[in-house]
Amino acid sequence: MPLTGIEIFKLLPKTNCGECGVPTCLAFAMNLAGGKAELSRCPYVSEEAKAKLQEASAPPIRPVTIGTGDRKLKIGGETVMFRHEKRFENPTGVALLIKDTMADAEVDARLEKFKQLQYERVGLTLRPELIAVKDESGDAGKFEALVNKVKQNTDASIILIGDKADILAAGVKASADRKPLVYAATKDNLDSVASLAKENACPLGVKASSLEELAELTTKLNAAGVNDLVIDSGARTVRQAFEDQVIIRNAALTKKFRPLGFPTIVFPAEMTDNPMKEAVIASMLVAKYGGIVVLSDFQGEALFPLLVERMNIFTDPQRPLATTQGIYEIGGPSENSPVLITTNFSLTYFIVSGEIETSKVPSWLLVMDTEGLSVMTSWAAGKFVADAIGPFVKKSGIEDKVKRHKLILPGYAAAESGGLEEELPGWEIQIGPREGSHIPAYLKAWKP
Ligand code: SF4
């Protein structure tokens, strides 16, 4: 757990010299606790205090990165048990399993699925990140060839699954530049698999048969200088897996128990043979508290809701998703096309723009920055009102794009029409529908 401002203050020199940019050590301590200052701004912190503060300011669950470049996946780094306390930091990675005993056609179909199954939602691309390549054949050459194929045909981050160091080494040889997750070190192969991960600077998966054994293994690995770990308690029943996830998170955050302070990997694929049950288990483990979920296969009807759930859970509850302010052209509008205005809450924007597209009436859509609030909320908060809308419309440049100056205001902000006519002389303010679903009928009936 991070230190409080008062705990940090006790470790500072307490001379109030002001060299850190704030007048007192207490103010600096509060800024440090809030993540608004760097410890290096104070030149007078003792080495001993520095070590304590750095140790204490490390996240209770170590952030671990798998892969490289744009597709790399960062997991862990979590600081709260419940999203409403602050936010969850790094979304659960979703992995597709491919085994080296699968026929070529099956492998190709899975690689194609991995590439095809991605979705646009509120301006974001939702997609899985990982392919878990599993050794079942016991043939290092076969495993290496499959890893190579995955690497050549996708930009996925890779998990190498096996229990023999020589076979995992063949996978690392083919994919070391992708920094794969090497899974798994166990009590039986600890030294050899740990050395493989360490020599190639790859993150390491650790699998045990209980939480106690897991803590022992991570302690040994940390002592050997292997720190980027992803942990697996070995649970393969739904109940045990759920309990272990909660215990691990709680131990790391509340008890500050470092040996379990790592992101986890879970295998719904090994908890049931029923694909729909597997999807339900995966959704539970995305919420609580899987770092990576490995699925036996991808089906669009199960993957899409899982990715949407993940997006919702890992969205910062204190910061609404927002769209960029500006003029949006929908359907190639002309100087005679209608002009609508709305706010920059992403969901509002996507509903309104979607309904305009549905109407097939080419239109101009003005999106005004209301700090990501919806029409009703921003109107009630005084952000989507006449004296803010007026200056925005004038500055937007829309006046040069249309002949007739008619502005369609959302029905929920109808009370602003009078004030807006005063703010925008020469404009006719029209009241549009309250509900997005009524926009197509409204636009079809609209006359320039
Ligand atoms: S520079 Fe250090 S000693 Fe000086 S006020 Fe800031 S925290 Fe205190």
CSV table of C-alpha atoms and ligand atoms in Angstrom, one decimal:
chain,number,residue,atom,x,y,z
A,1,MET,CA,0.0,0.0,0.0
A,2,PRO,CA,1.3,3.5,-0.7
A,3,LEU,CA,2.3,5.6,2.2
A,4,THR,CA,0.0,8.4,3.4
A,5,GLY,CA,1.0,12.0,3.2
A,6,ILE,CA,1.7,12.1,7.0
A,7,GLU,CA,3.8,8.9,6.8
A,8,ILE,CA,5.9,10.4,4.0
A,9,PHE,CA,6.2,13.7,5.9
A,10,LYS,CA,7.8,11.9,8.8
A,11,LEU,CA,10.6,10.8,6.5
A,12,LEU,CA,11.3,14.3,5.1
A,13,PRO,CA,13.9,16.7,6.6
A,14,LYS,CA,11.1,19.1,7.9
A,15,THR,CA,13.2,22.3,7.3
A,16,ASN,CA,10.5,23.9,5.0
A,17,CYS,CA,13.3,25.3,2.8
A,18,GLY,CA,11.0,25.5,-0.2
A,19,GLU,CA,13.5,24.2,-2.8
A,20,CYS,CA,11.1,21.5,-4.0
A,21,GLY,CA,8.8,24.2,-5.3
A,22,VAL,CA,6.2,24.2,-2.4
A,23,PRO,CA,6.6,26.2,0.8
A,24,THR,CA,6.6,23.3,3.3
A,25,CYS,CA,7.7,19.7,3.7
A,26,LEU,CA,4.1,18.8,4.6
A,27,ALA,CA,2.8,20.2,1.3
A,28,PHE,CA,5.5,18.3,-0.6
A,29,ALA,CA,4.6,15.1,1.3
A,30,MET,CA,0.9,15.6,0.3
A,31,ASN,CA,1.9,16.1,-3.3
A,32,LEU,CA,4.1,13.0,-3.3
A,33,ALA,CA,1.2,10.9,-1.8
A,34,GLY,CA,-1.1,12.2,-4.5
A,35,GLY,CA,1.4,11.3,-7.2
A,36,LYS,CA,1.8,15.0,-8.1
A,37,ALA,CA,5.5,15.4,-7.3
A,38,GLU,CA,8.7,13.4,-7.8
A,39,LEU,CA,10.9,12.5,-4.8
A,40,SER,CA,13.9,13.8,-6.7
A,41,ARG,CA,12.6,17.4,-6.3
A,42,CYS,CA,13.8,17.4,-2.7
A,43,PRO,CA,17.7,17.5,-2.6
A,44,TYR,CA,17.8,16.8,1.2
A,45,VAL,CA,16.1,13.5,1.6
A,46,SER,CA,18.5,11.0,3.3
A,47,GLU,CA,19.5,7.8,1.4
A,48,GLU,CA,17.8,5.8,4.1
A,49,ALA,CA,14.5,7.7,3.7
A,50,LYS,CA,14.9,7.5,-0.1
A,51,ALA,CA,15.1,3.7,0.0
A,52,LYS,CA,12.0,3.5,2.3
A,53,LEU,CA,10.0,5.9,0.1
A,54,GLN,CA,10.9,4.2,-3.1
A,55,GLU,CA,10.1,0.8,-1.6
A,56,ALA,CA,6.8,2.1,-0.2
A,57,SER,CA,5.8,3.9,-3.4
A,58,ALA,CA,6.2,0.7,-5.6
A,59,PRO,CA,2.8,-0.5,-6.6
A,60,PRO,CA,1.6,-3.4,-4.4
A,61,ILE,CA,1.1,-5.5,-7.5
A,62,ARG,CA,4.1,-5.3,-9.7
A,63,PRO,CA,3.4,-4.1,-13.3
A,64,VAL,CA,4.6,-6.6,-15.8
A,65,THR,CA,4.9,-6.1,-19.6
A,66,ILE,CA,4.6,-8.9,-22.1
A,67,GLY,CA,5.5,-8.3,-25.8
A,68,THR,CA,7.1,-5.3,-27.5
A,69,GLY,CA,6.0,-2.3,-29.7
A,70,ASP,CA,2.4,-1.2,-30.1
A,71,ARG,CA,0.9,-4.5,-29.2
A,72,LYS,CA,2.7,-5.0,-25.9
A,73,LEU,CA,0.5,-5.8,-23.0
A,74,LYS,CA,1.0,-4.3,-19.5
A,75,ILE,CA,-0.8,-6.0,-16.6
A,76,GLY,CA,-0.7,-5.6,-12.8
A,77,GLY,CA,0.1,-2.3,-11.2
A,78,GLU,CA,-3.3,-2.4,-9.4
A,79,THR,CA,-3.8,-0.4,-6.2
A,80,VAL,CA,-7.4,-1.0,-5.2
A,81,MET,CA,-9.7,-3.9,-4.4
A,82,PHE,CA,-12.7,-2.2,-5.9
A,83,ARG,CA,-13.0,0.0,-9.0
A,84,HIS,CA,-15.0,2.7,-7.3
A,85,GLU,CA,-12.2,3.3,-4.8
A,86,LYS,CA,-10.1,4.8,-7.6
A,87,ARG,CA,-9.8,2.8,-10.8
A,88,PHE,CA,-8.4,-0.4,-12.2
A,89,GLU,CA,-5.2,0.3,-14.0
A,90,ASN,CA,-4.3,-2.3,-16.6
A,91,PRO,CA,-6.9,-4.3,-18.5
A,92,THR,CA,-6.9,-8.1,-18.3
A,93,GLY,CA,-5.1,-9.6,-21.3
A,94,VAL,CA,-7.2,-12.0,-23.4
A,95,ALA,CA,-5.4,-15.0,-24.9
A,96,LEU,CA,-6.3,-17.6,-27.5
A,97,LEU,CA,-4.9,-21.1,-27.0
A,98,ILE,CA,-3.1,-22.9,-29.9
A,99,LYS,CA,-1.6,-26.3,-29.3
A,100,ASP,CA,1.3,-27.8,-31.3
A,101,THR,CA,-0.8,-31.0,-31.8
A,102,MET,CA,-3.4,-29.1,-33.7
A,103,ALA,CA,-3.7,-29.7,-37.5
A,104,ASP,CA,-2.3,-27.0,-39.8
A,105,ALA,CA,-5.8,-26.1,-41.0
A,106,GLU,CA,-7.0,-25.6,-37.4
A,107,VAL,CA,-4.0,-23.4,-36.5
A,108,ASP,CA,-4.6,-21.3,-39.6
A,109,ALA,CA,-8.2,-20.9,-38.8
A,110,ARG,CA,-7.4,-19.8,-35.3
A,111,LEU,CA,-4.8,-17.3,-36.5
A,112,GLU,CA,-7.3,-15.9,-38.9
A,113,LYS,CA,-9.9,-15.6,-36.1
A,114,PHE,CA,-7.4,-13.8,-33.9
A,115,LYS,CA,-6.8,-11.2,-36.7
A,116,GLN,CA,-10.5,-10.8,-37.6
A,117,LEU,CA,-12.2,-10.7,-34.3
A,118,GLN,CA,-11.9,-7.0,-33.3
A,119,TYR,CA,-14.6,-4.5,-32.8
A,120,GLU,CA,-15.0,-0.7,-32.9
A,121,ARG,CA,-16.9,0.6,-29.8
A,122,VAL,CA,-17.2,4.3,-28.6
A,123,GLY,CA,-14.1,5.2,-30.7
A,124,LEU,CA,-12.0,2.4,-29.3
A,125,THR,CA,-10.8,-0.8,-31.0
A,126,LEU,CA,-11.6,-3.8,-28.8
A,127,ARG,CA,-9.4,-6.8,-29.5
A,128,PRO,CA,-7.6,-9.7,-27.8
A,129,GLU,CA,-3.8,-9.3,-27.4
A,130,LEU,CA,-2.3,-12.7,-26.8
A,131,ILE,CA,-1.8,-16.1,-28.3
A,132,ALA,CA,-0.9,-18.9,-25.9
A,133,VAL,CA,1.2,-21.5,-27.7
A,134,LYS,CA,1.1,-24.8,-25.8
A,135,ASP,CA,3.5,-27.7,-26.1
A,136,GLU,CA,1.6,-31.0,-26.1
A,137,SER,CA,3.7,-32.9,-28.6
A,138,GLY,CA,6.9,-32.9,-26.6
A,139,ASP,CA,8.7,-32.1,-29.8
A,140,ALA,CA,10.9,-29.0,-29.5
A,141,GLY,CA,11.1,-28.6,-33.3
A,142,LYS,CA,7.3,-28.7,-33.7
A,143,PHE,CA,6.8,-26.2,-30.9
A,144,GLU,CA,9.4,-23.8,-32.3
A,145,ALA,CA,7.9,-24.0,-35.8
A,146,LEU,CA,4.4,-23.2,-34.4
A,147,VAL,CA,5.7,-20.2,-32.4
A,148,ASN,CA,7.5,-19.0,-35.5
A,149,LYS,CA,4.2,-19.3,-37.5
A,150,VAL,CA,2.3,-17.3,-34.8
A,151,LYS,CA,5.0,-14.7,-34.8
A,152,GLN,CA,5.1,-14.4,-38.6
A,153,ASN,CA,1.3,-14.2,-39.1
A,154,THR,CA,0.2,-12.0,-36.2
A,155,ASP,CA,1.3,-9.1,-34.1
A,156,ALA,CA,0.1,-10.9,-31.0
A,157,SER,CA,2.0,-10.9,-27.8
A,158,ILE,CA,3.0,-14.5,-27.1
A,159,ILE,CA,2.7,-16.9,-24.1
A,160,LEU,CA,4.9,-20.0,-24.3
A,161,ILE,CA,3.3,-22.8,-22.4
A,162,GLY,CA,5.2,-25.9,-21.5
A,163,ASP,CA,6.8,-27.6,-18.5
A,164,LYS,CA,10.2,-28.6,-20.0
A,165,ALA,CA,12.9,-26.1,-20.2
A,166,ASP,CA,14.4,-27.4,-23.4
A,167,ILE,CA,11.1,-27.1,-25.3
A,168,LEU,CA,10.4,-23.6,-23.8
A,169,ALA,CA,13.9,-22.6,-24.9
A,170,ALA,CA,13.0,-23.6,-28.5
A,171,GLY,CA,9.9,-21.3,-28.3
A,172,VAL,CA,12.0,-18.5,-26.8
A,173,LYS,CA,14.6,-18.9,-29.6
A,174,ALA,CA,11.8,-18.3,-32.1
A,175,SER,CA,10.2,-15.3,-30.3
A,176,ALA,CA,12.7,-13.7,-28.0
A,177,ASP,CA,12.4,-10.4,-29.8
A,178,ARG,CA,8.7,-10.4,-28.9
A,179,LYS,CA,9.5,-10.8,-25.2
A,180,PRO,CA,7.1,-13.6,-24.6
A,181,LEU,CA,5.7,-14.8,-21.3
A,182,VAL,CA,7.5,-18.0,-20.5
A,183,TYR,CA,5.0,-20.2,-18.6
A,184,ALA,CA,5.6,-22.0,-16.3
A,185,ALA,CA,8.3,-22.3,-13.7
A,186,THR,CA,7.2,-24.9,-11.1
A,187,LYS,CA,8.9,-26.4,-8.1
A,188,ASP,CA,10.3,-29.2,-10.4
A,189,ASN,CA,11.9,-27.0,-13.1
A,190,LEU,CA,12.4,-23.7,-11.2
A,191,ASP,CA,16.1,-23.2,-11.8
A,192,SER,CA,16.3,-24.1,-15.5
A,193,VAL,CA,13.1,-22.2,-16.6
A,194,ALA,CA,14.0,-19.2,-14.4
A,195,SER,CA,17.5,-19.0,-16.0
A,196,LEU,CA,15.8,-19.1,-19.5
A,197,ALA,CA,13.6,-16.2,-18.7
A,198,LYS,CA,16.4,-14.2,-17.0
A,199,GLU,CA,18.9,-14.7,-19.8
A,200,ASN,CA,16.4,-13.6,-22.4
A,201,ALA,CA,14.9,-10.8,-20.2
A,202,CYS,CA,11.4,-12.3,-20.6
A,203,PRO,CA,8.6,-12.2,-18.0
A,204,LEU,CA,8.1,-15.5,-16.3
A,205,GLY,CA,4.9,-17.4,-15.4
A,206,VAL,CA,5.0,-19.3,-12.1
A,207,LYS,CA,2.7,-22.2,-11.4
A,208,ALA,CA,2.2,-23.8,-8.0
A,209,SER,CA,-0.3,-26.2,-6.4
A,210,SER,CA,-1.3,-23.9,-3.6
A,211,LEU,CA,-0.9,-20.2,-2.6
A,212,GLU,CA,1.7,-21.2,0.1
A,213,GLU,CA,3.8,-23.0,-2.5
A,214,LEU,CA,3.3,-20.0,-4.9
A,215,ALA,CA,4.7,-17.6,-2.3
A,216,GLU,CA,7.7,-19.8,-1.7
A,217,LEU,CA,8.5,-20.0,-5.4
A,218,THR,CA,8.1,-16.2,-6.0
A,219,THR,CA,10.4,-15.5,-3.0
A,220,LYS,CA,13.1,-17.8,-4.4
A,221,LEU,CA,12.8,-16.2,-7.8
A,222,ASN,CA,13.0,-12.7,-6.4
A,223,ALA,CA,16.1,-13.7,-4.5
A,224,ALA,CA,17.6,-15.0,-7.8
A,225,GLY,CA,16.8,-11.6,-9.4
A,226,VAL,CA,13.8,-12.7,-11.5
A,227,ASN,CA,11.2,-10.1,-10.7
A,228,ASP,CA,8.8,-9.9,-13.7
A,229,LEU,CA,6.4,-12.6,-12.6
A,230,VAL,CA,2.9,-13.7,-13.6
A,231,ILE,CA,1.4,-16.1,-11.0
A,232,ASP,CA,-0.9,-19.1,-11.2
A,233,SER,CA,-2.1,-20.7,-8.0
A,234,GLY,CA,-2.9,-23.9,-9.9
A,235,ALA,CA,-6.6,-23.7,-9.1
A,236,ARG,CA,-8.7,-25.4,-11.9
A,237,THR,CA,-12.1,-25.3,-10.3
A,238,VAL,CA,-14.2,-22.2,-10.6
A,239,ARG,CA,-14.7,-21.8,-6.9
A,240,GLN,CA,-11.0,-22.3,-6.0
A,241,ALA,CA,-9.9,-20.0,-8.8
A,242,PHE,CA,-12.2,-17.2,-7.7
A,243,GLU,CA,-11.2,-17.6,-4.0
A,244,ASP,CA,-7.5,-17.5,-4.9
A,245,GLN,CA,-7.8,-14.4,-7.1
A,246,VAL,CA,-9.5,-12.5,-4.2
A,247,ILE,CA,-7.0,-13.8,-1.6
A,248,ILE,CA,-4.0,-12.8,-3.9
A,249,ARG,CA,-5.3,-9.3,-4.5
A,250,ASN,CA,-6.2,-8.9,-0.8
A,251,ALA,CA,-2.9,-10.2,0.4
A,252,ALA,CA,-0.9,-7.9,-1.9
A,253,LEU,CA,-3.0,-4.8,-1.2
A,254,THR,CA,-4.2,-5.0,2.3
A,255,LYS,CA,-1.6,-7.2,3.9
A,256,LYS,CA,1.3,-5.7,1.8
A,257,PHE,CA,2.4,-9.3,1.2
A,258,ARG,CA,5.0,-8.9,-1.5
A,259,PRO,CA,5.4,-12.6,-2.5
A,260,LEU,CA,1.9,-12.5,-4.0
A,261,GLY,CA,2.2,-9.0,-5.3
A,262,PHE,CA,2.1,-10.0,-9.0
A,263,PRO,CA,-0.5,-10.1,-11.8
A,264,THR,CA,-2.2,-13.5,-12.3
A,265,ILE,CA,-2.9,-15.8,-15.2
A,266,VAL,CA,-6.0,-17.9,-15.2
A,267,PHE,CA,-7.3,-20.7,-17.4
A,268,PRO,CA,-11.1,-20.8,-17.8
A,269,ALA,CA,-10.2,-23.2,-20.7
A,270,GLU,CA,-9.2,-25.8,-18.1
A,271,MET,CA,-12.3,-25.4,-15.9
A,272,THR,CA,-15.0,-26.6,-18.2
A,273,ASP,CA,-15.6,-28.2,-21.6
A,274,ASN,CA,-18.7,-26.1,-22.3
A,275,PRO,CA,-17.8,-23.0,-24.4
A,276,MET,CA,-20.6,-20.8,-22.9
A,277,LYS,CA,-19.7,-21.8,-19.4
A,278,GLU,CA,-16.1,-20.9,-20.2
A,279,ALA,CA,-17.1,-17.5,-21.3
A,280,VAL,CA,-19.1,-16.9,-18.1
A,281,ILE,CA,-16.1,-18.0,-16.0
A,282,ALA,CA,-13.8,-15.8,-18.0
A,283,SER,CA,-16.1,-12.8,-17.5
A,284,MET,CA,-16.0,-13.4,-13.7
A,285,LEU,CA,-12.2,-13.6,-13.7
A,286,VAL,CA,-12.0,-10.4,-15.8
A,287,ALA,CA,-13.9,-8.7,-13.0
A,288,LYS,CA,-12.0,-10.5,-10.2
A,289,TYR,CA,-8.9,-10.2,-10.7
A,290,GLY,CA,-7.3,-12.1,-13.6
A,291,GLY,CA,-4.3,-10.5,-15.2
A,292,ILE,CA,-4.5,-12.8,-18.2
A,293,VAL,CA,-7.4,-15.1,-19.2
A,294,VAL,CA,-6.6,-17.9,-21.5
A,295,LEU,CA,-9.5,-19.1,-23.6
A,296,SER,CA,-9.7,-22.5,-25.4
A,297,ASP,CA,-11.1,-20.8,-28.6
A,298,PHE,CA,-12.6,-17.6,-29.7
A,299,GLN,CA,-16.3,-17.3,-30.7
A,300,GLY,CA,-17.4,-13.8,-31.6
A,301,GLU,CA,-20.6,-14.1,-29.6
A,302,ALA,CA,-18.6,-14.8,-26.4
A,303,LEU,CA,-15.5,-12.7,-27.1
A,304,PHE,CA,-17.4,-9.4,-27.9
A,305,PRO,CA,-19.3,-9.2,-24.6
A,306,LEU,CA,-16.1,-10.2,-22.8
A,307,LEU,CA,-14.2,-7.3,-24.4
A,308,VAL,CA,-17.0,-4.9,-23.7
A,309,GLU,CA,-17.1,-6.0,-20.1
A,310,ARG,CA,-13.4,-5.5,-19.8
A,311,MET,CA,-13.6,-2.0,-21.3
A,312,ASN,CA,-16.3,-1.0,-18.9
A,313,ILE,CA,-14.5,-2.4,-15.8
A,314,PHE,CA,-11.2,-0.8,-16.7
A,315,THR,CA,-12.6,2.6,-17.6
A,316,ASP,CA,-11.7,5.3,-15.1
A,317,PRO,CA,-15.0,5.9,-13.3
A,318,GLN,CA,-14.0,9.5,-12.5
A,319,ARG,CA,-13.2,10.4,-16.1
A,320,PRO,CA,-16.0,10.0,-18.7
A,321,LEU,CA,-14.9,8.8,-22.2
A,322,ALA,CA,-14.8,11.9,-24.4
A,323,THR,CA,-14.7,12.7,-28.1
A,324,THR,CA,-12.7,15.6,-29.5
A,325,GLN,CA,-14.5,18.9,-29.9
A,326,GLY,CA,-15.0,20.0,-33.5
A,327,ILE,CA,-17.1,19.9,-36.6
A,328,TYR,CA,-18.0,16.3,-37.8
A,329,GLU,CA,-19.1,15.8,-41.3
A,330,ILE,CA,-21.6,12.9,-41.7
A,331,GLY,CA,-22.6,11.6,-45.1
A,332,GLY,CA,-20.8,14.4,-47.1
A,333,PRO,CA,-22.9,17.5,-46.1
A,334,SER,CA,-23.3,20.6,-48.3
A,335,GLU,CA,-23.9,24.2,-47.6
A,336,ASN,CA,-27.6,23.4,-47.4
A,337,SER,CA,-27.3,20.6,-44.9
A,338,PRO,CA,-28.7,20.7,-41.3
A,339,VAL,CA,-26.4,21.6,-38.5
A,340,LEU,CA,-26.8,19.7,-35.2
A,341,ILE,CA,-25.0,20.3,-31.9
A,342,THR,CA,-24.3,17.9,-29.1
A,343,THR,CA,-21.8,17.3,-26.3
A,344,ASN,CA,-18.6,15.3,-26.3
A,345,PHE,CA,-19.6,12.4,-24.0
A,346,SER,CA,-18.5,9.6,-26.2
A,347,LEU,CA,-21.6,7.6,-25.9
A,348,THR,CA,-23.7,10.7,-26.7
A,349,TYR,CA,-21.6,11.4,-29.8
A,350,PHE,CA,-21.8,7.8,-31.1
A,351,ILE,CA,-25.5,7.6,-30.5
A,352,VAL,CA,-26.2,10.9,-32.2
A,353,SER,CA,-23.8,10.3,-35.1
A,354,GLY,CA,-25.1,6.8,-35.6
A,355,GLU,CA,-28.7,8.1,-35.8
A,356,ILE,CA,-27.7,10.7,-38.3
A,357,GLU,CA,-26.0,8.1,-40.4
A,358,THR,CA,-29.2,6.0,-40.2
A,359,SER,CA,-31.3,8.9,-41.4
A,360,LYS,CA,-29.1,9.1,-44.6
A,361,VAL,CA,-29.5,12.9,-44.4
A,362,PRO,CA,-26.0,14.4,-44.9
A,363,SER,CA,-25.4,16.7,-41.9
A,364,TRP,CA,-23.0,18.7,-39.9
A,365,LEU,CA,-22.5,17.7,-36.3
A,366,LEU,CA,-21.0,20.2,-33.9
A,367,VAL,CA,-19.4,18.4,-30.9
A,368,MET,CA,-18.8,20.7,-28.0
A,369,ASP,CA,-16.3,20.0,-25.2
A,370,THR,CA,-18.4,19.6,-22.0
A,371,GLU,CA,-15.7,17.6,-20.2
A,372,GLY,CA,-17.2,14.4,-21.3
A,373,LEU,CA,-20.7,15.0,-19.8
A,374,SER,CA,-23.9,14.1,-21.6
A,375,VAL,CA,-26.4,16.7,-22.8
A,376,MET,CA,-28.7,16.6,-19.7
A,377,THR,CA,-25.8,16.4,-17.2
A,378,SER,CA,-23.8,19.2,-18.8
A,379,TRP,CA,-26.8,21.4,-19.2
A,380,ALA,CA,-27.7,20.9,-15.5
A,381,ALA,CA,-24.0,21.6,-14.6
A,382,GLY,CA,-24.1,24.9,-16.6
A,383,LYS,CA,-21.6,23.7,-19.2
A,384,PHE,CA,-24.0,23.3,-22.1
A,385,VAL,CA,-25.8,26.6,-21.9
A,386,ALA,CA,-26.3,29.6,-24.2
A,387,ASP,CA,-23.3,31.6,-23.1
A,388,ALA,CA,-21.0,28.7,-23.6
A,389,ILE,CA,-22.6,27.3,-26.8
A,390,GLY,CA,-22.7,30.7,-28.5
A,391,PRO,CA,-19.0,31.4,-28.4
A,392,PHE,CA,-18.2,27.8,-29.4
A,393,VAL,CA,-20.5,28.0,-32.5
A,394,LYS,CA,-18.9,31.3,-33.5
A,395,LYS,CA,-15.3,29.9,-33.1
A,396,SER,CA,-16.0,26.6,-34.7
A,397,GLY,CA,-16.1,27.9,-38.3
A,398,ILE,CA,-19.4,26.4,-39.1
A,399,GLU,CA,-20.8,29.8,-40.2
A,400,ASP,CA,-18.6,29.6,-43.3
A,401,LYS,CA,-19.7,26.2,-44.3
A,402,VAL,CA,-23.5,26.6,-44.4
A,403,LYS,CA,-25.7,29.1,-46.3
A,404,ARG,CA,-28.6,29.0,-43.9
A,405,HIS,CA,-27.8,29.6,-40.3
A,406,LYS,CA,-30.1,27.2,-38.5
A,407,LEU,CA,-28.9,25.3,-35.5
A,408,ILE,CA,-30.6,22.2,-34.2
A,409,LEU,CA,-30.4,22.1,-30.4
A,410,PRO,CA,-31.0,18.8,-28.5
A,411,GLY,CA,-34.5,18.7,-27.0
A,412,TYR,CA,-33.1,18.3,-23.5
A,413,ALA,CA,-31.4,21.8,-23.8
A,414,ALA,CA,-34.5,23.5,-25.3
A,415,ALA,CA,-34.5,26.0,-22.4
A,416,GLU,CA,-31.3,27.5,-23.9
A,417,SER,CA,-32.9,28.5,-27.2
A,418,GLY,CA,-33.9,32.0,-26.2
A,419,GLY,CA,-30.5,32.8,-24.8
A,420,LEU,CA,-28.8,31.3,-27.7
A,421,GLU,CA,-30.7,33.5,-30.2
A,422,GLU,CA,-29.3,36.4,-28.3
A,423,GLU,CA,-25.8,34.9,-28.4
A,424,LEU,CA,-26.0,34.0,-32.0
A,425,PRO,CA,-27.6,36.9,-33.9
A,426,GLY,CA,-28.6,35.8,-37.4
A,427,TRP,CA,-29.1,32.2,-36.4
A,428,GLU,CA,-32.4,30.4,-36.1
A,429,ILE,CA,-32.4,28.0,-33.2
A,430,GLN,CA,-34.5,24.9,-33.8
A,431,ILE,CA,-35.4,22.4,-31.1
A,432,GLY,CA,-34.4,18.8,-32.1
A,433,PRO,CA,-35.6,15.6,-30.5
A,434,ARG,CA,-34.9,14.6,-26.9
A,435,GLU,CA,-34.1,11.0,-27.8
A,436,GLY,CA,-31.4,10.0,-30.3
A,437,SER,CA,-33.8,7.4,-31.8
A,438,HIS,CA,-36.1,10.2,-33.0
A,439,ILE,CA,-33.3,11.9,-35.0
A,440,PRO,CA,-33.8,10.0,-38.3
A,441,ALA,CA,-37.5,10.9,-38.5
A,442,TYR,CA,-36.7,14.5,-37.5
A,443,LEU,CA,-34.0,14.9,-40.2
A,444,LYS,CA,-36.0,13.3,-42.9
A,445,ALA,CA,-38.8,15.9,-42.3
A,446,TRP,CA,-36.3,18.8,-41.9
A,447,LYS,CA,-36.4,21.6,-44.5
A,448,PRO,CA,-33.5,23.9,-45.3
B,1,SF4,S1,13.0,20.7,-0.6
B,1,SF4,FE1,12.8,19.0,0.9
B,1,SF4,S2,13.4,19.9,2.8
B,1,SF4,FE2,12.9,21.6,1.5
B,1,SF4,S3,10.7,22.1,1.8
B,1,SF4,FE3,10.9,20.6,0.1
B,1,SF4,S4,10.6,18.7,1.1
B,1,SF4,FE4,11.2,20.1,2.7
